[in-house]
Coordinates of C-alpha atoms and ligand atoms in Angstrom, one line a residue:
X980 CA 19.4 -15.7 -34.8
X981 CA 16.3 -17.8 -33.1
X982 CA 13.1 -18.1 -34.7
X983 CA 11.8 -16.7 -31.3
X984 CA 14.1 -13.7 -31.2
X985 CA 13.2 -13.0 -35.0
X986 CA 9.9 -12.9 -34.5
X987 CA 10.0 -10.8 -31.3
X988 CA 11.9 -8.2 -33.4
X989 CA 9.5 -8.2 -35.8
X990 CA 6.2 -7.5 -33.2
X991 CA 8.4 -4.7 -31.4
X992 CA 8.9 -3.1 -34.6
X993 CA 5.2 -2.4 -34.9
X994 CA 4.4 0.6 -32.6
X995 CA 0.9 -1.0 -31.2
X996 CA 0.3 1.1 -28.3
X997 CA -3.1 0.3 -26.9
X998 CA -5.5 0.1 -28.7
X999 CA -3.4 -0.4 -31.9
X1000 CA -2.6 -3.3 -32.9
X1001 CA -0.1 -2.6 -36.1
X1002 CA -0.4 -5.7 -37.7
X1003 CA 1.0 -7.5 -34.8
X1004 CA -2.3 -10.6 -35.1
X1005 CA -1.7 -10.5 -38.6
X1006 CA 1.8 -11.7 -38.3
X1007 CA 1.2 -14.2 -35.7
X1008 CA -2.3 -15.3 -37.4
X1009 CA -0.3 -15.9 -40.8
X1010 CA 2.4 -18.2 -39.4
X1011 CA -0.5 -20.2 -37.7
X1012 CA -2.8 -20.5 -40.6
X1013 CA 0.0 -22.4 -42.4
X1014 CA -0.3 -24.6 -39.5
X1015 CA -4.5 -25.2 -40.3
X1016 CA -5.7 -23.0 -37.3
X1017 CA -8.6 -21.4 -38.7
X1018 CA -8.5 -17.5 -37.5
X1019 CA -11.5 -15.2 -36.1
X1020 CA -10.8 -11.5 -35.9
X1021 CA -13.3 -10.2 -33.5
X1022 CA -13.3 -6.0 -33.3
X1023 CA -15.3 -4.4 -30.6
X1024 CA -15.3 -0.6 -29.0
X1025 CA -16.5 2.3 -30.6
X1026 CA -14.4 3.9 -33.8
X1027 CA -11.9 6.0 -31.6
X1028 CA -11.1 3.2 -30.1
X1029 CA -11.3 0.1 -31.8
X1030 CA -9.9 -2.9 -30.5
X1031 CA -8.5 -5.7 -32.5
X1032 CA -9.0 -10.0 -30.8
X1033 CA -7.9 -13.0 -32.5
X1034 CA -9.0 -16.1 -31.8
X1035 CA -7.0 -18.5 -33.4
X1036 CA -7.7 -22.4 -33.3
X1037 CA -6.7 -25.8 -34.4
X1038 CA -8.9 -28.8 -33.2
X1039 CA -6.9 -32.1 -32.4
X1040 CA -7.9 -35.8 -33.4
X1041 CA -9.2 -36.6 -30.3
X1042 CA -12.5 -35.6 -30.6
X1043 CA -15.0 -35.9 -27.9
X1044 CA -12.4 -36.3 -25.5
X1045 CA -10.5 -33.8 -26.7
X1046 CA -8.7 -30.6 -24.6
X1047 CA -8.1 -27.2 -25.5
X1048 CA -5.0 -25.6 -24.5
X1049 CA -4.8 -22.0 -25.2
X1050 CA -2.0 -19.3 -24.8
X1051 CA -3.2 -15.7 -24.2
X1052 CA -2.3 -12.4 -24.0
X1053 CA -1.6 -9.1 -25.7
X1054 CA -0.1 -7.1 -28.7
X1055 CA -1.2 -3.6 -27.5
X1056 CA 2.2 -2.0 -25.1
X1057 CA 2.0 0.8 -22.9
X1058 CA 2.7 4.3 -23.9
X1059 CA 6.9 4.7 -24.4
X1060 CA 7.2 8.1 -22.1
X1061 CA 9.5 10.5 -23.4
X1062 CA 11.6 9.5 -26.2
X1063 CA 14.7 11.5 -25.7
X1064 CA 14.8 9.2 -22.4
X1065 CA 15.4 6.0 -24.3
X1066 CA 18.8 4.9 -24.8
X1067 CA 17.4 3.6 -27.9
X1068 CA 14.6 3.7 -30.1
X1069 CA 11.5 2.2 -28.6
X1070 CA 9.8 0.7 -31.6
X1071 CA 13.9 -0.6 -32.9
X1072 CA 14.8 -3.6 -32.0
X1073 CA 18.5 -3.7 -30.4
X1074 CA 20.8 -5.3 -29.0
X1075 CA 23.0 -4.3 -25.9
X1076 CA 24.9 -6.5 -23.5
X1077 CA 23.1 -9.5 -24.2
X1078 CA 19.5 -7.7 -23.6
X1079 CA 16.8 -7.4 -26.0
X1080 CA 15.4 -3.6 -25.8
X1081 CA 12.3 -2.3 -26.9
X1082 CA 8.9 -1.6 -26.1
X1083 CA 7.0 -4.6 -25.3
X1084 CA 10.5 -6.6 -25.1
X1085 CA 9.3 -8.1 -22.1
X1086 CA 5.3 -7.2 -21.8
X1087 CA 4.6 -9.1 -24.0
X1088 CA 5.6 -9.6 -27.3
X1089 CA 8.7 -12.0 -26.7
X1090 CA 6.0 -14.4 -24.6
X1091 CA 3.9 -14.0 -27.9
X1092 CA 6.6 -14.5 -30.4
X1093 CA 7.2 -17.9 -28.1
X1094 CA 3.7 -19.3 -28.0
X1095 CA 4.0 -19.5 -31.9
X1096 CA 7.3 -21.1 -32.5
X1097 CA 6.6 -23.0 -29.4
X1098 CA 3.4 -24.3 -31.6
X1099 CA 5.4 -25.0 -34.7
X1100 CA 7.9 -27.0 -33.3
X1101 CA 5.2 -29.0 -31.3
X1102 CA 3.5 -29.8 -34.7
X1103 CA 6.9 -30.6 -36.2
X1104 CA 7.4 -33.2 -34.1
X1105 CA 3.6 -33.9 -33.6
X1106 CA 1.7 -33.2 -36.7
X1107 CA -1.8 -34.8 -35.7
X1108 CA -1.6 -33.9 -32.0
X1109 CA -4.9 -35.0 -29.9
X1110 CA -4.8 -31.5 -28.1
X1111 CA -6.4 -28.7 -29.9
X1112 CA -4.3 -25.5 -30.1
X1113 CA -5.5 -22.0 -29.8
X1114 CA -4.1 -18.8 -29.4
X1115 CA -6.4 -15.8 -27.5
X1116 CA -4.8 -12.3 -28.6
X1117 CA -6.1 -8.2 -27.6
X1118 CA -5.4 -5.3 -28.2
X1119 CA -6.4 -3.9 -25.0
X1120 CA -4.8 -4.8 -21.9
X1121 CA -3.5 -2.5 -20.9
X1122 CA -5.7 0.2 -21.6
X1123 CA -9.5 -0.3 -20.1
X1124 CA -9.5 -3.8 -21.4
X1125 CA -13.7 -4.0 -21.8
X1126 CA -13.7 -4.7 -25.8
X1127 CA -10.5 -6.9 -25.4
X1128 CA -10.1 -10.7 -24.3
X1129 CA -13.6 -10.6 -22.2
X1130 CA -15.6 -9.8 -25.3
X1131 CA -13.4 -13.0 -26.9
X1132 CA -14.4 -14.8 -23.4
X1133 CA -18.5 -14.2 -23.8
X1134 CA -17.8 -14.5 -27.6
X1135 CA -16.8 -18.4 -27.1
X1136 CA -18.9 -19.2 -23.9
X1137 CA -22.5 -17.7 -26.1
X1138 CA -21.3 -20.6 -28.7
X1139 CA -20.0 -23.2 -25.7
X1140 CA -16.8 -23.1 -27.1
X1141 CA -14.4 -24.7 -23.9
X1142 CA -11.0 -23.9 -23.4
X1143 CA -9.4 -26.3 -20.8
X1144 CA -6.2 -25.2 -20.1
X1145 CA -4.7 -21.6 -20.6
X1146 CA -1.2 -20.1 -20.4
X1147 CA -1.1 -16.2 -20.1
X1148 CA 2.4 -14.9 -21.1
X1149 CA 2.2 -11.9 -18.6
X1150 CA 6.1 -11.3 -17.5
X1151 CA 5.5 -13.3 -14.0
X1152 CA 10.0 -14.2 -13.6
X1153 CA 11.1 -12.4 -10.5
X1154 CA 15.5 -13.1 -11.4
X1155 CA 15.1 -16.2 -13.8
X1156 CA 12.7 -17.3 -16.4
X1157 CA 10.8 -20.2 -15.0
X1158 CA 11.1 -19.3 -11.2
X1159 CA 7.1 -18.0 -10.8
X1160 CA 4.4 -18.6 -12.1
X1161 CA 0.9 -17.0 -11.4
X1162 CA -1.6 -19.5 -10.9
X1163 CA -4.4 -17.0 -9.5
X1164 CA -5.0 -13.5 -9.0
X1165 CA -6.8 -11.6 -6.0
X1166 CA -9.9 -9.6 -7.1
X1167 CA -10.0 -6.1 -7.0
X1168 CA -12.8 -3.9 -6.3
X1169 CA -12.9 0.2 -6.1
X1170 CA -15.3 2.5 -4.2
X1171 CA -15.8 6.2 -4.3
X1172 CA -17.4 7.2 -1.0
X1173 CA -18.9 11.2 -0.8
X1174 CA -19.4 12.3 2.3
X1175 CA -21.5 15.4 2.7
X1176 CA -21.3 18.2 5.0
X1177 CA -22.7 21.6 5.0
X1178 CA -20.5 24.3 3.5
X1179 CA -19.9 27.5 5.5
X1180 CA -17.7 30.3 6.6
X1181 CA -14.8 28.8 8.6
X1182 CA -15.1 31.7 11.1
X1183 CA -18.7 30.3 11.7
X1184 CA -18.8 26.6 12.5
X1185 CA -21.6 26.4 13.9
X1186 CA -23.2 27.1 11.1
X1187 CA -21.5 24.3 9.1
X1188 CA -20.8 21.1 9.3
X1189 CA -17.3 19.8 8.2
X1190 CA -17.6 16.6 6.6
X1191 CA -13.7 16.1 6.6
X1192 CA -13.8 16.0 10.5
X1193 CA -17.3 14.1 10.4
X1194 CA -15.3 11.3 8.3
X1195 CA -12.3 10.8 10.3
X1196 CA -12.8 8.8 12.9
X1197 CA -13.9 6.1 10.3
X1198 CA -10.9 6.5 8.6
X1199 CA -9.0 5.5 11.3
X1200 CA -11.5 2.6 11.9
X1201 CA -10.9 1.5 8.6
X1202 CA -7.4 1.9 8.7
X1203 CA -7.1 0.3 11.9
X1204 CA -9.3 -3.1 10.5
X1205 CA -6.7 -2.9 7.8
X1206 CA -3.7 -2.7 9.4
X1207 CA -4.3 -6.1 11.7
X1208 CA -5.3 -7.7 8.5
X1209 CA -9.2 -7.9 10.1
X1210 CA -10.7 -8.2 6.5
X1211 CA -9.6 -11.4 5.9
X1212 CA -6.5 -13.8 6.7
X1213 CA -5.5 -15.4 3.4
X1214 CA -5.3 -18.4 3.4
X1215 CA -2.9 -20.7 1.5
X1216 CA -2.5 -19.2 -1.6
X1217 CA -3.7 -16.1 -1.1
X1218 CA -2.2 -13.1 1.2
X1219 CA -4.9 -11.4 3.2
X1220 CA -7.2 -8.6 1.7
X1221 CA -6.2 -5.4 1.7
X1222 CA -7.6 -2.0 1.2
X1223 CA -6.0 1.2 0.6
X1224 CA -7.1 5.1 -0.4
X1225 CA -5.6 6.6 -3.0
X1226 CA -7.0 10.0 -2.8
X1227 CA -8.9 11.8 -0.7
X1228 CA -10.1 15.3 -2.1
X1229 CA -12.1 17.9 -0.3
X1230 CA -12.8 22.0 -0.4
X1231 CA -12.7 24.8 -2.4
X1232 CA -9.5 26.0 -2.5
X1233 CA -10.4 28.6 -0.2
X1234 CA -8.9 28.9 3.3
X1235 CA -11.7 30.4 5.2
X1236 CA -13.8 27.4 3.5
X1237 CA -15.4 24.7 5.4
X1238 CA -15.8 22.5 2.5
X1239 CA -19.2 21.0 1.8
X1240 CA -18.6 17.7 1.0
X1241 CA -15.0 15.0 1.1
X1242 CA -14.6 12.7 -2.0
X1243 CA -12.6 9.6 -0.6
X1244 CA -11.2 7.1 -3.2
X1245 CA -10.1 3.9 -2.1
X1246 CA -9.3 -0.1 -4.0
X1247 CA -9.2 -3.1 -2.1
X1248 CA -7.2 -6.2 -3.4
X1249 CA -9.3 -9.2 -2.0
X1250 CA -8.6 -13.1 -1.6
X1251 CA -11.2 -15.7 -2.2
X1252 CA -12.0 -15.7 1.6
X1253 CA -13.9 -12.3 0.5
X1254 CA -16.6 -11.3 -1.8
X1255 CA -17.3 -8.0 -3.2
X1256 CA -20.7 -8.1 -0.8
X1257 CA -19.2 -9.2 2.2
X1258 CA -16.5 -6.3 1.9
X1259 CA -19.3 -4.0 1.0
X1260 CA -21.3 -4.9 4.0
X1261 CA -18.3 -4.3 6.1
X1262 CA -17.6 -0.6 5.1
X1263 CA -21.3 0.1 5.3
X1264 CA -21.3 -1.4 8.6
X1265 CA -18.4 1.1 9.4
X1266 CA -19.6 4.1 7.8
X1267 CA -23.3 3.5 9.1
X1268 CA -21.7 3.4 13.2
X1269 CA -20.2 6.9 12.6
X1270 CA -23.7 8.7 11.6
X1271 CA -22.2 9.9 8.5
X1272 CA -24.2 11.1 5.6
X1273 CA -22.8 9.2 2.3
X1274 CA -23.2 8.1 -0.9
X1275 CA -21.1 5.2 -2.6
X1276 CA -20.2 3.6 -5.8
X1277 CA -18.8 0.3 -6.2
X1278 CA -16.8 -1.0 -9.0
X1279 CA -15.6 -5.1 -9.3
X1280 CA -12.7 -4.5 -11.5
X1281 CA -11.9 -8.4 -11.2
X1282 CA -12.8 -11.1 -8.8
X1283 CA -10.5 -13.5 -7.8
X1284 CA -9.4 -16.7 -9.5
X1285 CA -7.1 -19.9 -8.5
X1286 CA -6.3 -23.0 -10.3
X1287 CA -5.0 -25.4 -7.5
X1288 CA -2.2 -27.8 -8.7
X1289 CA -3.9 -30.2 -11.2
X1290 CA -2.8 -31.5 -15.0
X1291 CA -1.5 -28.0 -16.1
X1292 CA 0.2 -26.6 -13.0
X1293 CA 2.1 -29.7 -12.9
X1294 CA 2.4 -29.7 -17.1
X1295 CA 3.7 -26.5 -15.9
X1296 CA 6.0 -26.9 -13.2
X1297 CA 7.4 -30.0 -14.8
X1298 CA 8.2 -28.2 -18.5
X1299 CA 10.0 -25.4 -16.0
X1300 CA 11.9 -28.4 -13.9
X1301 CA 13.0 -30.2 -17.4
X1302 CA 14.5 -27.0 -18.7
X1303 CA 16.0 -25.0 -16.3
X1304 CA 16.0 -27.2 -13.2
X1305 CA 14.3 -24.7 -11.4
X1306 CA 11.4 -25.7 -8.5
X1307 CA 9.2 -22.8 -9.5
X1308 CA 7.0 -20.6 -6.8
X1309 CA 3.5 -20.8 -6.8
X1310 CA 2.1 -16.9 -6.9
X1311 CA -0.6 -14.9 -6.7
X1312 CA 0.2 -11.8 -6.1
X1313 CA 0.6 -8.8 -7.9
X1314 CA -2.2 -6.8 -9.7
X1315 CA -4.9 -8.2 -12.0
X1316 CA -4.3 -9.3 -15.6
X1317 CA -6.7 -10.4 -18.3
X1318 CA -6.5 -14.2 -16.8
X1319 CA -9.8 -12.6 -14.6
X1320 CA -12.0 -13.2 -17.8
X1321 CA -10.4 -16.3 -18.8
X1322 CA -10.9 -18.0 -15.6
X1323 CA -14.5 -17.4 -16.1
X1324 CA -14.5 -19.9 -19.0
X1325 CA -11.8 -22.0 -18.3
X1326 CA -10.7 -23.5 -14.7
X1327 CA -7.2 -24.3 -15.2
X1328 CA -5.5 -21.3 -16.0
X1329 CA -2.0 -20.0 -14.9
X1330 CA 0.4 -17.2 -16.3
X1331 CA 3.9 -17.8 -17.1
X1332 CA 6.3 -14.9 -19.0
X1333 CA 9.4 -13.4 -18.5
X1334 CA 11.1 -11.5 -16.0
X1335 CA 9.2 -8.4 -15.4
X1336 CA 11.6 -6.1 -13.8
X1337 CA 11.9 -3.7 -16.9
X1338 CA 8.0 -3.6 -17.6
X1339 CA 6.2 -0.2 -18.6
X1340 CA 9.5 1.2 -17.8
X1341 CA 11.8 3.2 -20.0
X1342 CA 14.6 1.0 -21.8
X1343 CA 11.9 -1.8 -21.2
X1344 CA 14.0 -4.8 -22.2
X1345 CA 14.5 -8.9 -21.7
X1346 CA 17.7 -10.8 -21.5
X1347 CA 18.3 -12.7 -24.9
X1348 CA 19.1 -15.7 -22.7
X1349 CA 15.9 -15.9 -21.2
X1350 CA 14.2 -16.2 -25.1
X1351 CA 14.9 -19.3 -25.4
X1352 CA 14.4 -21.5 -22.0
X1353 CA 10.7 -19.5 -22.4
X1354 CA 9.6 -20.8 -26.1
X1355 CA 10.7 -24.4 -24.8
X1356 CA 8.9 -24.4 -21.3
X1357 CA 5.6 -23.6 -23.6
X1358 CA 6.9 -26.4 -25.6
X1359 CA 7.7 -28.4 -23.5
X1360 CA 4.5 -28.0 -21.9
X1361 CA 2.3 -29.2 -24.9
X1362 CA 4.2 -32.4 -24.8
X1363 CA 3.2 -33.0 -21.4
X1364 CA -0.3 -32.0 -22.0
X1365 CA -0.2 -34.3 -25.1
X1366 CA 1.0 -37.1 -23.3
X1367 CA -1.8 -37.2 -21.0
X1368 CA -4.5 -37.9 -23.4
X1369 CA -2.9 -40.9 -24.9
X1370 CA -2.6 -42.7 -21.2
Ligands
LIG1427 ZN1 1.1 -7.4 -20.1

């Protein structure tokens, strides 16, 4: 059996459902501590919910012209669902038709399994690389991720720690390992908008003021700004901005009830031709033309990032090229991932995993073919990155 596929086995085992991590840092931490990366556990969030970061590092002989390259991501999985739905056990490891399945098979403890022996055999054949190594690990992506890799992030920029290249392992395949990768991600921004009305009898409208009916024509305002993509148009990398509501909630349950206020809920995905103020100003603008009477609260879940092809999207691309022949597509789209808090602290930053058909699904599960191919692009990749500093 592969190291890769050993170790996988070994980190689905643990049942670390967010924010648990079941050992899972301490297995990976051990294996690179052998290798001299001197560990950092770093727990945040309050006691019924603690979250558990490593931050794992081995500095190269380069010194002051030294590069960071760091692989991130995450031991926490999402919940299984119900268990009598799994053809298997969700925290057992097994085998079918040439398919790994398990919890977390594919987001993202394979990926995680493959940045460590991808290190090990790097050091085997390297042993006093120039690069300096490190490994960025949470508990908590997927739940509300604010103890997990951003409190890691301020954590190293308070100290002016630099990373300068990072690999995310989120599953980013679409058929074959190797044929996307993410190299940026579009922000995304919520906004719960009240509108208020004036409650009253339904018989007696007059005496009300219906703020479901006072709303709609900027609805279809909005909508109609939306549907000819007038927020933004892209632009190379990115697809344009786009907004959506996912709920809309208003009245008392009542059918002779002219409800007194609408609670609209609604998420834009933005491109970096938009800011979270210029898409602001533009639903004020909207709301503000109609007269209504509103109150609304904003939340930046992520802003935007993009590393444009440079020494690790070609590292990249050409790791993917030497092992699987592949040409790999450049994406950014898709929904957000913890590479938002990275970016802040490092510019070159691109996610690479496996195929992510089967993810948060039931019989969640990776093709044991894919293992492989994965653990040498990352390989593969530090050579590259090695190579450069000794030109
Ligand atoms: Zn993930």
């Amino acid at each position: 059996m592969s190291r890769t596929l050993q170790l996988a086995e070994q980190l689905i085992s643990r049942p670390s459902v967010t924010p648990d991590d079941a050992g899972c840092q301490g297995i990976l931490g051990e294996r690179l501590a052998r290798l001299g990366f001197s560990l950092e556990t770093i727990e945040s969030g309050p006691a019924d919910f603690r979250v558990t970061n490593l931050w794992a590092v081995r500095t190269g002989t380069a010194g002051a012209e030294s590069r960071t390259i760091a692989f991130a991501g995450h031991t926490d999985v999402v919940p299984t669902g119900p268990l009598e739905q799994w053809t298997s056990h969700p925290f057992t490891p097994t085998h079918r038709d040439g398919k790994l399945y398990g919890r977390g098979a594919c987001d993202m403890k394979t990926s995680l399994a493959a940045f460590v022996v991808a290190i090990e055999e790097f050091l085997a054949t390297t042993p006093d690389p120039r690069l300096s190594l490190a490994l960025l690990l949470t508990s908590d992506e997927e739940g509300p991720g604010v103890d997990g890799t951003v409190v890691v992030c301020n954590a190293l920029a308070a100290r002016g720690e630099r990373i300068d290249y990072c690999i995310v392992g989120e599953p980013t395949a679409v058929e074959r390992c190797g044929d996307m990768i993410k190299n940026g991600r579009r922000g995304t921004m919520s906004g719960k908008l009240t509108v208020k009305g004036v409650q009253g009898h339904i018989a007696y409208p007059h005496l009300a003021k219906n703020p479901v009916h006072s709303f709609a024509p900027a609805l279809a305002e909005l909508v109609a700004i939306n549907d000819a993509g007038g927020w933004d148009a892209g632009n190379e990398y990115f697809q344009p901005t786009s907004w959506q509501i996912s709920n809309i909630h208003a009245g008392t349950g009542a059918s002779n009830v002219i409800p007194g206020s609408a609670v609209i809920d609604f998420n834009f995905r933005f491109s970096t031709e938009s800011t979270p103020e210029s898409l602001q100003q533009r639903v004020h603008q909207v709301l503000d033309s109609h007269g209504l009477d509103f109150t609304l609260a904003w939340t930046v879940g992520g802003l935007p990032f993009l590393t444009k092809p440079g020494e690790l999207v070609e590292a990249v691309q050409k790791a993917i090229r030497d092992e699987t022949g592949i040409e790999t597509e450049l994406s950014t789209s898709g929904g957000t991932s913890d590479a938002r808090f990275i970016a802040k602290i490092c510019k070159q930053v691109v996610e690479l995993g496996p195929t992510n058909a089967s993810i948060h699904k039931i019989d969640e599960h990776i093709a044991v073919a894919e293992i492989e191919p994965l653990k040498n692009i990352y390989r593969r990749t530090l050579d590259r990155l090695e190579a450069l500093l000794h030109v």
